[in-house]
């Protein structure tokens, strides 16, 4: 990979600046505070974003490099991968993800994965180099070469870490020691005392003993609960039985009351029926008397009529005799006229007398007839009233009988709904009086409720112990969760140690030998074959073979030589992790090199084919040495 072009719109103290880079060695020259370190940070943040996380520092990259004098906080980087593909990345640092273009200026941002933490991970997918590896191998920041502030032992440790773990900040031994200490302090072991797991286990043992003692109260609770459930069932059954008997009692009472009403109504009906019969009989007698009176009236009329007819007959007879004698001119004929006349006169008196007498009788008979008729009307009215009362009572009897039947049927239905067979109740009632049976049931119900109350009191008395048991169980459950968490933490720490050991063995068996070979070649060239071979022994110590074949520990070398090895190993790490031939970015990395050592390292860089080296420096030593050696380089002045 090679960086070709930078366009800085606004980043830190730099604005509206463009830089062009070439293959091989690029020297970016500038005085102090001219922005060299800022440009290096710009490259890193263009590829990975400007994080707002401080990462243990006093200020984050985002806040540190946010411009004060412009709203422009953006830029663009152009680079080319080893396969010849060229990319342009434009980034506004206030946004999480950049915009990525290919050589045809087509946006391809969506071709790469993105997440909330790191944004678009295009550069990692292209090179397999994450930001941490970039900072520990490719880029050497200015603060990392202040050797006067670092002890020799610190630099040796970083070199050893880099050789054994691939990361200068990770020490296998310190990591294992840290994990062991963390495991002891945060978990504990079977041999430790007063550690979290030990305290937890001791507390669990104490609670288990208390729980065992209190379990008897739990058994008592179950027994009381079973007793209460049994009594509750008994009480409900008896209440149900009483309710059923109340139904039957109501049916019986309804039957008795309604039957009594029917009996009384039937008695009244019978009385009405008897009275109607008597009144009808009396009515018949009155009608007979009326008929007799009418007959007497007729007899009176007949008597007068008979008498009148008789007188008329006598008159006619006498007149006839008189006519006979008259035509015979007999004296007696005068008597034939006189006698009828006299008889008529006398008969008229008799008739008037009879008529008067009959009139009196008639009036008396009519008065008696009217009286009898009035009696008859009164009797008919009484008969009608009695009949209406009789019919009403009969209807009422029918209605009561129907209502009684309906009530009984309803009660039967209620009993059926309560799943009780009425025949069963009625059969019981044949053997005992319902009132006595109800009293017995109520007494049994009262006894059951007293027993229930007694059990409830006993249940209440053991509640404090049960509450204590519940609290113990809750605490045990909580402690069990804590124990599981500690066990999981212990497993995780063991897995971490196992992973470290496996990674360490893998590094030691496969990667570290390659590091040693790369490092040996580099240090040999840089030191003019003064140091031929670099090895890591069984004690994880770095030893160097001198030109005479003798091995010396790295601690006996000068700080400058150790720094050379440190730089060489960083370059070896890049080859191990990425197939890309990554550039090397060095910020004031040679400030403490003498002329010979600087010349050697620049010669080594010049010998690297297809390798881009970008050196940020505040001196022209690198430029002068390269010109003296007639090496190609690209010089940029800030």
C-alpha positions as semicolon CSV with decimal commas, in nm:
position;residue;x (nm);y (nm);z (nm)
1;X;0,000;0,000;0,000
2;X;0,115;0,354;-0,077
3;X;-0,027;0,690;0,033
4;X;-0,044;0,916;-0,273
5;X;-0,219;1,236;-0,173
6;X;-0,357;1,421;0,128
7;X;-0,605;1,709;0,119
8;X;-0,658;1,873;0,460
9;X;-0,955;2,113;0,470
10;X;-0,932;2,159;0,843
11;X;-0,760;1,945;1,107
12;X;-0,595;2,078;1,420
13;X;-0,388;2,383;1,329
14;X;-0,377;2,292;0,958
15;X;-0,626;2,417;0,702
16;X;-0,651;2,406;0,323
17;X;-0,329;2,212;0,270
18;X;-0,244;1,940;0,016
19;X;0,049;1,695;0,024
20;X;0,171;1,464;-0,252
21;X;0,365;1,147;-0,164
22;X;0,573;0,913;-0,382
23;X;0,718;0,563;-0,366
24;X;1,025;0,502;-0,153
25;X;1,143;0,751;0,106
26;X;0,937;1,067;0,168
27;X;1,079;1,331;0,401
28;X;0,829;1,577;0,550
29;X;1,040;1,859;0,688
30;X;0,922;2,132;0,917
31;X;1,024;2,323;1,222
32;X;0,876;2,249;1,561
33;X;0,500;2,324;1,586
34;X;0,474;2,325;1,206
35;X;0,218;2,040;1,204
36;X;0,423;1,726;1,132
37;X;0,265;1,518;1,411
38;X;-0,076;1,663;1,319
39;X;-0,037;1,535;0,960
40;X;0,051;1,187;1,091
41;X;-0,259;1,196;1,314
42;X;-0,462;1,316;1,015
43;X;-0,359;1,005;0,819
44;X;-0,453;0,776;1,108
45;X;-0,788;0,947;1,171
46;X;-0,872;0,952;0,799
47;X;-0,837;0,573;0,794
48;X;-1,003;0,493;1,128
49;X;-1,202;0,803;1,227
50;X;-1,151;1,062;1,501
51;X;-1,270;0,895;1,820
52;X;-1,443;1,093;2,095
53;X;-1,317;0,834;2,344
54;X;-1,020;0,955;2,548
55;X;-0,877;0,601;2,572
56;X;-0,699;0,683;2,896
57;X;-0,566;1,017;2,777
58;X;-0,655;1,366;2,896
59;X;-0,831;1,456;2,569
60;X;-0,976;1,262;2,276
61;X;-0,850;1,289;1,917
62;X;-1,181;1,448;1,815
63;X;-1,152;1,728;2,070
64;X;-0,775;1,769;2,027
65;X;-0,782;1,816;1,650
66;X;-1,115;1,995;1,608
67;X;-1,022;2,330;1,444
68;X;-1,086;2,649;1,640
69;X;-1,076;2,888;1,349
70;X;-1,294;2,714;1,090
71;X;-1,605;2,501;1,066
72;X;-1,427;2,276;0,818
73;X;-1,327;1,957;1,001
74;X;-1,266;1,731;0,705
75;X;-1,022;1,608;0,446
76;X;-0,942;1,346;0,183
77;X;-0,676;1,077;0,146
78;X;-0,581;0,895;-0,175
79;X;-0,395;0,565;-0,155
80;X;-0,317;0,265;-0,372
81;X;-0,313;-0,099;-0,266
82;X;-0,058;-0,355;-0,384
83;X;-0,309;-0,491;-0,639
84;X;-0,308;-0,151;-0,814
85;X;-0,656;-0,047;-0,700
86;X;-0,674;0,320;-0,605
87;X;-0,917;0,465;-0,351
88;X;-1,017;0,811;-0,237
89;X;-1,165;0,855;0,109
90;X;-1,344;1,175;0,204
91;X;-1,429;1,215;0,571
92;X;-1,615;1,474;0,773
93;X;-1,487;1,398;1,121
94;X;-1,816;1,506;1,282
95;X;-1,979;1,210;1,106
96;X;-1,921;0,846;1,191
97;X;-1,858;0,711;0,842
98;X;-1,660;0,846;0,546
99;X;-1,742;0,844;0,174
100;X;-1,529;0,602;-0,029
101;X;-1,463;0,623;-0,405
102;X;-1,281;0,388;-0,640
103;X;-1,048;0,494;-0,923
104;X;-1,352;0,561;-1,145
105;X;-1,487;0,802;-0,883
106;X;-1,775;0,568;-0,810
107;X;-1,897;0,568;-0,452
108;X;-1,847;0,224;-0,297
109;X;-1,908;0,305;0,072
110;X;-2,185;0,048;0,108
111;X;-1,957;-0,234;-0,006
112;X;-1,793;-0,236;0,338
113;X;-1,940;-0,328;0,675
114;X;-2,014;-0,067;0,937
115;X;-2,095;-0,064;1,309
116;X;-2,190;0,190;1,573
117;X;-1,854;0,173;1,751
118;X;-1,600;0,201;1,468
119;X;-1,811;0,327;1,180
120;X;-1,715;0,200;0,834
121;X;-1,438;-0,063;0,855
122;X;-1,319;-0,031;0,494
123;X;-0,946;-0,008;0,573
124;X;-0,945;-0,315;0,798
125;X;-1,128;-0,518;0,533
126;X;-0,873;-0,405;0,271
127;X;-0,553;-0,458;0,475
128;X;-0,650;-0,664;0,786
129;X;-0,477;-0,395;0,992
130;X;-0,686;-0,248;1,275
131;X;-0,611;0,081;1,448
132;X;-0,428;-0,080;1,740
133;X;-0,192;-0,275;1,513
134;X;-0,144;0,034;1,294
135;X;-0,029;0,235;1,596
136;X;0,199;-0,039;1,734
137;X;0,371;-0,130;1,407
138;X;0,318;0,103;1,111
139;X;0,312;0,444;1,279
140;X;0,578;0,553;1,527
141;X;0,454;0,861;1,710
142;X;0,684;1,126;1,844
143;X;0,606;1,055;2,210
144;X;0,719;0,695;2,163
145;X;1,084;0,787;2,089
146;X;1,156;1,018;2,379
147;X;1,427;0,785;2,505
148;X;1,538;1,018;2,776
149;X;1,205;0,961;2,943
150;X;1,213;0,586;2,907
151;X;1,434;0,358;3,100
152;X;1,633;0,092;2,922
153;X;1,438;-0,181;3,099
154;X;1,108;-0,036;2,973
155;X;1,228;-0,037;2,614
156;X;1,360;-0,392;2,649
157;X;1,022;-0,501;2,791
158;X;0,837;-0,346;2,498
159;X;1,074;-0,518;2,258
160;X;1,022;-0,851;2,434
161;X;0,646;-0,803;2,433
162;X;0,650;-0,728;2,063
163;X;0,857;-1,037;1,987
164;X;0,649;-1,274;2,202
165;X;0,295;-1,140;2,162
166;X;0,299;-0,921;1,853
167;X;0,195;-0,620;2,064
168;X;0,448;-0,406;2,247
169;X;0,193;-0,327;2,520
170;X;0,110;-0,688;2,600
171;X;0,343;-0,889;2,823
172;X;0,262;-1,258;2,850
173;X;0,414;-1,295;3,195
174;X;0,250;-0,978;3,327
175;X;-0,080;-1,080;3,171
176;X;-0,065;-1,422;3,336
177;X;0,039;-1,264;3,664
178;X;-0,243;-1,010;3,637
179;X;-0,499;-1,281;3,566
180;X;-0,373;-1,494;3,856
181;X;-0,393;-1,197;4,091
182;X;-0,737;-1,104;3,958
183;X;-0,851;-1,465;4,000
184;X;-0,726;-1,475;4,358
185;X;-0,866;-1,135;4,458
186;X;-1,200;-1,149;4,276
187;X;-1,274;-1,525;4,300
188;X;-1,042;-1,717;4,529
189;X;-0,926;-2,078;4,538
190;X;-0,988;-2,386;4,751
191;X;-0,672;-2,307;4,949
192;X;-0,739;-1,936;4,993
193;X;-0,921;-1,775;5,285
194;X;-1,140;-1,469;5,315
195;X;-1,173;-1,441;4,938
196;X;-1,510;-1,382;4,764
197;X;-1,566;-1,752;4,689
198;X;-1,453;-1,855;5,041
199;X;-1,679;-1,599;5,211
200;X;-1,963;-1,696;4,983
201;X;-1,923;-2,069;5,051
202;X;-1,903;-2,012;5,428
203;X;-2,221;-1,805;5,424
204;X;-2,397;-2,069;5,212
205;X;-2,298;-2,341;5,463
206;X;-2,437;-2,140;5,756
207;X;-2,762;-2,071;5,572
208;X;-2,798;-2,435;5,466
209;X;-2,777;-2,543;5,832
210;X;-3,042;-2,288;5,933
211;X;-3,257;-2,395;5,640
212;X;-3,236;-2,760;5,749
213;X;-3,363;-2,664;6,094
214;X;-3,648;-2,456;5,956
215;X;-3,762;-2,717;5,702
216;X;-3,973;-2,884;5,976
217;X;-4,184;-2,567;5,988
218;X;-4,233;-2,600;5,616
219;X;-4,361;-2,955;5,667
220;X;-4,592;-2,825;5,942
221;X;-4,711;-2,559;5,700
222;X;-4,792;-2,824;5,438
223;X;-4,979;-3,033;5,697
224;X;-5,179;-2,729;5,811
225;X;-5,251;-2,634;5,454
226;X;-5,374;-2,986;5,376
227;X;-5,589;-2,978;5,691
228;X;-5,727;-2,638;5,598
229;X;-5,798;-2,754;5,245
230;X;-5,977;-3,064;5,378
231;X;-6,181;-2,859;5,627
232;X;-6,255;-2,596;5,366
233;X;-6,383;-2,871;5,139
234;X;-6,588;-3,018;5,425
235;X;-6,728;-2,676;5,510
236;X;-6,822;-2,608;5,151
237;X;-6,983;-2,953;5,121
238;X;-7,185;-2,897;5,438
239;X;-7,286;-2,550;5,329
240;X;-7,390;-2,699;5,001
241;X;-7,582;-2,974;5,179
242;X;-7,752;-2,718;5,404
243;X;-7,836;-2,513;5,100
244;X;-7,990;-2,821;4,938
245;X;-8,191;-2,898;5,249
246;X;-8,305;-2,538;5,266
247;X;-8,431;-2,585;4,913
248;X;-8,624;-2,893;5,015
249;X;-8,750;-2,719;5,327
250;X;-8,867;-2,427;5,119
251;X;-9,043;-2,669;4,884
252;X;-9,214;-2,834;5,178
253;X;-9,309;-2,503;5,336
254;X;-9,433;-2,375;5,005
255;X;-9,640;-2,692;4,964
256;X;-9,786;-2,667;5,314
257;X;-9,876;-2,300;5,285
258;X;-10,016;-2,326;4,938
259;X;-10,211;-2,641;5,017
260;X;-10,361;-2,468;5,320
261;X;-10,463;-2,180;5,096
262;X;-10,617;-2,427;4,855
263;X;-10,798;-2,604;5,140
264;X;-10,942;-2,278;5,271
265;X;-11,045;-2,171;4,925
266;X;-11,205;-2,507;4,858
267;X;-11,389;-2,480;5,190
268;X;-11,519;-2,139;5,090
269;X;-11,609;-2,278;4,748
270;X;-11,802;-2,560;4,913
271;X;-11,982;-2,313;5,138
272;X;-12,064;-2,101;4,835
273;X;-12,184;-2,408;4,652
274;X;-12,408;-2,510;4,946
275;X;-12,542;-2,157;4,984
276;X;-12,608;-2,138;4,609
277;X;-12,803;-2,463;4,636
278;X;-13,007;-2,327;4,928
279;X;-13,072;-1,999;4,748
280;X;-13,171;-2,179;4,431
281;X;-13,407;-2,395;4,636
282;X;-13,553;-2,085;4,801
283;X;-13,579;-1,927;4,458
284;X;-13,776;-2,229;4,338
285;X;-14,012;-2,197;4,635
286;X;-14,065;-1,827;4,559
287;X;-14,131;-1,907;4,196
288;X;-14,384;-2,167;4,309
289;X;-14,555;-1,917;4,536
290;X;-14,564;-1,666;4,252
291;X;-14,723;-1,932;4,035
292;X;-14,980;-2,006;4,309
293;X;-15,065;-1,636;4,339
294;X;-15,097;-1,609;3,965
295;X;-15,325;-1,913;3,972
296;X;-15,542;-1,757;4,243
297;X;-15,562;-1,439;4,038
298;X;-15,673;-1,647;3,743
299;X;-15,934;-1,822;3,962
300;X;-16,075;-1,487;4,069
301;X;-16,100;-1,379;3,708
302;X;-16,262;-1,710;3,617
303;X;-16,518;-1,682;3,900
304;X;-16,635;-1,337;3,790
305;X;-16,638;-1,449;3,428
306;X;-16,836;-1,761;3,515
307;X;-17,082;-1,557;3,711
308;X;-17,120;-1,307;3,430
309;X;-17,174;-1,584;3,182
310;X;-17,424;-1,746;3,413
311;X;-17,623;-1,420;3,453
312;X;-17,614;-1,368;3,079
313;X;-17,736;-1,721;3,030
314;X;-18,019;-1,673;3,282
315;X;-18,114;-1,342;3,122
316;X;-18,115;-1,489;2,778
317;X;-18,311;-1,784;2,906
318;X;-18,571;-1,566;3,075
319;X;-18,594;-1,337;2,775
320;X;-18,646;-1,636;2,556
321;X;-18,929;-1,759;2,778
322;X;-19,075;-1,409;2,786
323;X;-19,071;-1,388;2,410
324;X;-19,244;-1,718;2,390
325;X;-19,519;-1,595;2,617
326;X;-19,524;-1,261;2,443
327;X;-19,598;-1,410;2,114
328;X;-19,866;-1,617;2,277
329;X;-19,997;-1,301;2,425
330;X;-19,977;-1,443;2,762
331;X;-19,958;-1,247;3,080
332;X;-19,673;-1,443;3,192
333;X;-19,467;-1,288;2,916
334;X;-19,433;-0,975;3,127
335;X;-19,275;-1,173;3,395
336;X;-19,036;-1,303;3,135
337;X;-18,911;-0,945;3,088
338;X;-18,947;-0,819;3,442
339;X;-18,777;-1,107;3,612
340;X;-18,459;-1,088;3,398
341;X;-18,452;-0,714;3,455
342;X;-18,479;-0,764;3,828
343;X;-18,227;-1,042;3,812
344;X;-17,989;-0,827;3,613
345;X;-18,019;-0,554;3,870
346;X;-17,959;-0,793;4,152
347;X;-17,684;-0,972;3,962
348;X;-17,512;-0,641;3,886
349;X;-17,491;-0,571;4,253
350;X;-17,364;-0,921;4,309
351;X;-17,110;-0,879;4,028
352;X;-16,992;-0,544;4,165
353;X;-16,955;-0,700;4,504
354;X;-16,766;-0,996;4,363
355;X;-16,559;-0,767;4,141
356;X;-16,473;-0,548;4,434
357;X;-16,382;-0,848;4,639
358;X;-16,174;-0,985;4,352
359;X;-16,004;-0,646;4,308
360;X;-15,902;-0,651;4,671
361;X;-15,778;-1,003;4,633
362;X;-15,605;-0,910;4,309
363;X;-15,425;-0,621;4,472
364;X;-15,326;-0,847;4,759
365;X;-15,213;-1,116;4,518
366;X;-15,020;-0,866;4,305
367;X;-14,858;-0,720;4,615
368;X;-14,764;-1,065;4,731
369;X;-14,637;-1,145;4,379
370;X;-14,424;-0,828;4,375
371;X;-14,284;-0,911;4,714
372;X;-14,204;-1,260;4,599
373;X;-14,046;-1,125;4,280
374;X;-13,833;-0,884;4,482
375;X;-13,728;-1,175;4,699
376;X;-13,652;-1,369;4,384
377;X;-13,441;-1,083;4,242
378;X;-13,251;-1,057;4,569
379;X;-13,200;-1,430;4,569
380;X;-13,083;-1,420;4,206
381;X;-12,841;-1,140;4,294
382;X;-12,711;-1,341;4,588
383;X;-12,689;-1,648;4,369
384;X;-12,495;-1,450;4,105
385;X;-12,259;-1,313;4,367
386;X;-12,213;-1,658;4,511
387;X;-12,152;-1,801;4,166
388;X;-11,899;-1,527;4,084
389;X;-11,730;-1,586;4,417
390;X;-11,739;-1,959;4,349
391;X;-11,583;-1,916;4,003
392;X;-11,325;-1,670;4,139
393;X;-11,232;-1,905;4,418
394;X;-11,212;-2,193;4,175
395;X;-10,984;-1,991;3,945
396;X;-10,774;-1,889;4,244
397;X;-10,747;-2,252;4,347
398;X;-10,634;-2,344;3,997
399;X;-10,389;-2,053;3,994
400;X;-10,248;-2,146;4,336
401;X;-10,214;-2,507;4,229
402;X;-10,034;-2,397;3,911
403;X;-9,808;-2,154;4,101
404;X;-9,733;-2,424;4,355
405;X;-9,641;-2,661;4,077
406;X;-9,422;-2,395;3,911
407;X;-9,244;-2,312;4,238
408;X;-9,180;-2,675;4,304
409;X;-9,048;-2,719;3,951
410;X;-8,823;-2,414;3,987
411;X;-8,682;-2,548;4,311
412;X;-8,628;-2,881;4,143
413;X;-8,440;-2,706;3,863
414;X;-8,227;-2,519;4,118
415;X;-8,144;-2,847;4,282
416;X;-8,060;-2,997;3,945
417;X;-7,832;-2,701;3,867
418;X;-7,654;-2,764;4,195
419;X;-7,609;-3,123;4,071
420;X;-7,828;-3,269;4,343
421;X;-8,091;-3,533;4,282
422;X;-8,414;-3,431;4,450
423;X;-8,500;-3,798;4,501
424;X;-8,188;-3,838;4,716
425;X;-8,293;-3,550;4,943
426;X;-8,650;-3,667;4,961
427;X;-8,528;-4,018;5,047
428;X;-8,325;-3,875;5,334
429;X;-8,624;-3,680;5,450
430;X;-8,824;-4,001;5,475
431;X;-8,585;-4,129;5,742
432;X;-8,538;-3,812;5,947
433;X;-8,694;-3,479;6,013
434;X;-8,548;-3,206;5,796
435;X;-8,521;-2,961;6,084
436;X;-8,324;-3,204;6,296
437;X;-8,104;-3,293;6,003
438;X;-8,040;-2,925;5,934
439;X;-7,950;-2,868;6,298
440;X;-7,705;-3,157;6,287
441;X;-7,545;-3,024;5,971
442;X;-7,517;-2,671;6,112
443;X;-7,355;-2,808;6,427
444;X;-7,107;-3,006;6,219
445;X;-7,042;-2,694;6,011
446;X;-6,975;-2,491;6,325
447;X;-6,732;-2,759;6,451
448;X;-6,549;-2,760;6,117
449;X;-6,520;-2,382;6,119
450;X;-6,381;-2,391;6,474
451;X;-6,123;-2,649;6,366
452;X;-6,040;-2,435;6,064
453;X;-5,992;-2,131;6,287
454;X;-5,764;-2,334;6,514
455;X;-5,551;-2,444;6,217
456;X;-5,537;-2,086;6,090
457;X;-5,406;-1,972;6,429
458;X;-5,144;-2,248;6,421
459;X;-5,060;-2,149;6,065
460;X;-5,016;-1,788;6,175
461;X;-4,787;-1,893;6,459
462;X;-4,540;-2,060;6,219
463;X;-4,545;-1,776;5,964
464;X;-4,248;-1,590;6,122
465;X;-4,039;-1,906;6,095
466;X;-4,156;-1,958;5,738
467;X;-4,077;-1,597;5,657
468;X;-3,730;-1,651;5,798
469;X;-3,702;-1,968;5,589
470;X;-3,818;-1,774;5,282
471;X;-3,558;-1,504;5,347
472;X;-3,291;-1,770;5,383
473;X;-3,400;-1,935;5,058
474;X;-3,399;-1,598;4,881
475;X;-3,054;-1,523;5,016
476;X;-2,936;-1,872;4,917
477;X;-3,075;-1,818;4,570
478;X;-2,899;-1,483;4,549
479;X;-2,576;-1,635;4,682
480;X;-2,612;-1,920;4,435
481;X;-2,636;-1,665;4,154
482;X;-2,331;-1,487;4,292
483;X;-2,152;-1,820;4,314
484;X;-2,241;-1,898;3,954
485;X;-2,115;-1,555;3,853
486;X;-1,789;-1,619;4,038
487;X;-1,763;-1,963;3,880
488;X;-1,828;-1,812;3,538
489;X;-1,569;-1,542;3,610
490;X;-1,327;-1,814;3,723
491;X;-1,394;-2,010;3,404
492;X;-1,347;-1,696;3,196
493;X;-1,016;-1,618;3,368
494;X;-0,902;-1,978;3,318
495;X;-1,007;-1,961;2,954
496;X;-0,824;-1,630;2,919
497;X;-0,510;-1,783;3,073
498;X;-0,550;-2,089;2,852
499;X;-0,596;-1,865;2,549
500;X;-0,290;-1,662;2,644
501;X;-0,083;-1,975;2,693
502;X;-0,201;-2,122;2,364
503;X;-0,137;-1,794;2,184
504;X;0,201;-1,764;2,353
505;X;0,298;-2,118;2,250
506;X;0,174;-2,053;1,898
507;X;0,372;-1,730;1,879
508;X;0,677;-1,897;2,028
509;X;0,662;-2,198;1,798
510;X;0,565;-2,032;1,471
511;X;0,559;-1,652;1,472
512;X;0,850;-1,572;1,705
513;X;1,104;-1,770;1,497
514;X;1,000;-1,567;1,193
515;X;1,032;-1,250;1,398
516;X;1,379;-1,362;1,503
517;X;1,481;-1,424;1,144
518;X;1,341;-1,091;1,020
519;X;1,491;-0,911;1,315
520;X;1,829;-1,077;1,263
521;X;1,841;-0,972;0,898
522;X;1,739;-0,616;0,978
523;X;1,976;-0,567;1,272
524;X;2,263;-0,717;1,074
525;X;2,214;-0,465;0,796
526;X;2,158;-0,173;1,028
527;X;2,461;-0,255;1,250
528;X;2,698;-0,334;0,959
529;X;2,702;-0,703;1,057
530;X;2,813;-0,619;1,410
531;X;2,518;-0,820;1,539
532;X;2,441;-1,131;1,333
533;X;2,164;-1,318;1,506
534;X;1,880;-1,242;1,751
535;X;1,718;-1,522;1,954
536;X;1,466;-1,560;2,237
537;X;1,568;-1,827;2,489
538;X;1,356;-2,049;2,716
539;X;1,348;-1,780;2,984
540;X;1,183;-1,546;2,729
541;X;1,497;-1,334;2,727
542;X;1,624;-1,171;2,407
543;X;1,989;-1,255;2,335
544;X;2,206;-1,124;2,049
545;X;2,493;-1,304;1,878
546;X;2,793;-1,082;1,826
547;X;3,027;-1,095;1,530
548;X;3,266;-1,317;1,727
549;X;2,987;-1,572;1,794
550;X;2,934;-1,488;2,157
551;X;2,576;-1,428;2,287
552;X;2,501;-1,134;2,507
553;X;2,173;-1,030;2,670
554;X;1,992;-0,736;2,517
555;X;2,030;-0,543;2,842
556;X;2,404;-0,502;2,766
557;X;2,337;-0,317;2,442
558;X;2,318;0,057;2,412
559;X;1,983;0,232;2,415
560;X;2,032;0,333;2,053
561;X;2,092;-0,027;1,944
562;X;1,787;-0,143;2,141
563;X;1,584;0,128;1,970
564;X;1,706;0,002;1,632
565;X;1,590;-0,347;1,719
566;X;1,257;-0,207;1,838
567;X;1,202;-0,032;1,504
568;X;1,310;-0,342;1,312
569;X;1,072;-0,565;1,504
570;X;0,780;-0,326;1,442
571;X;0,847;-0,357;1,070
572;X;0,857;-0,737;1,103
573;X;0,519;-0,737;1,278
574;X;0,358;-0,563;0,979
575;X;0,478;-0,838;0,745
576;X;0,334;-1,103;0,977
577;X;-0,017;-0,958;1,003
578;X;-0,090;-0,816;0,659
579;X;-0,039;-0,929;0,301
580;X;-0,018;-0,562;0,207
581;X;0,328;-0,405;0,191
582;X;0,231;-0,134;0,435
583;X;0,408;0,204;0,451
584;X;0,617;0,302;0,754
585;X;0,531;0,636;0,921
586;X;0,805;0,773;1,149
587;X;0,764;1,092;1,351
588;X;1,102;1,218;1,481
589;X;1,209;0,857;1,529
590;X;1,582;0,929;1,469
591;X;1,627;1,224;1,702
592;X;1,867;1,022;1,920
593;X;2,053;0,841;1,637
594;X;2,413;0,934;1,567
595;X;2,522;0,993;1,209
596;X;2,646;0,636;1,152
597;X;2,334;0,470;1,290
598;X;2,108;0,710;1,095
599;X;2,306;0,640;0,778
600;X;2,266;0,265;0,828
601;X;1,892;0,283;0,887
602;X;1,843;0,508;0,582
603;X;2,047;0,268;0,371
604;X;1,825;-0,013;0,493
605;X;1,513;0,183;0,399
606;X;1,657;0,260;0,056
607;X;1,723;-0,109;-0,002
608;X;1,359;-0,194;0,054
609;X;1,190;-0,236;-0,283
610;X;0,828;-0,137;-0,331
611;X;0,824;0,011;0,016
612;X;0,699;0,357;0,111
613;X;0,869;0,530;0,405
614;X;0,735;0,864;0,534
615;X;0,971;1,039;0,775
616;X;0,853;1,344;0,969
617;X;1,156;1,542;1,090
618;X;1,258;1,884;1,215
619;X;1,619;1,847;1,085
620;X;1,778;1,805;0,745
621;X;2,011;1,524;0,855
622;X;1,806;1,261;0,671
623;X;1,803;1,478;0,355
624;X;2,178;1,540;0,367
625;X;2,265;1,171;0,421
626;X;2,040;1,057;0,136
627;X;2,186;1,319;-0,097
628;X;2,540;1,219;0,003
629;X;2,455;0,856;-0,073
630;X;2,278;0,966;-0,391
631;X;1,961;0,785;-0,287
632;X;1,623;0,879;-0,431
633;X;1,379;1,051;-0,201
634;X;1,084;1,292;-0,209
635;X;1,121;1,606;0,002
636;X;0,822;1,803;0,135
637;X;0,862;2,128;0,320
638;X;0,581;2,244;0,549
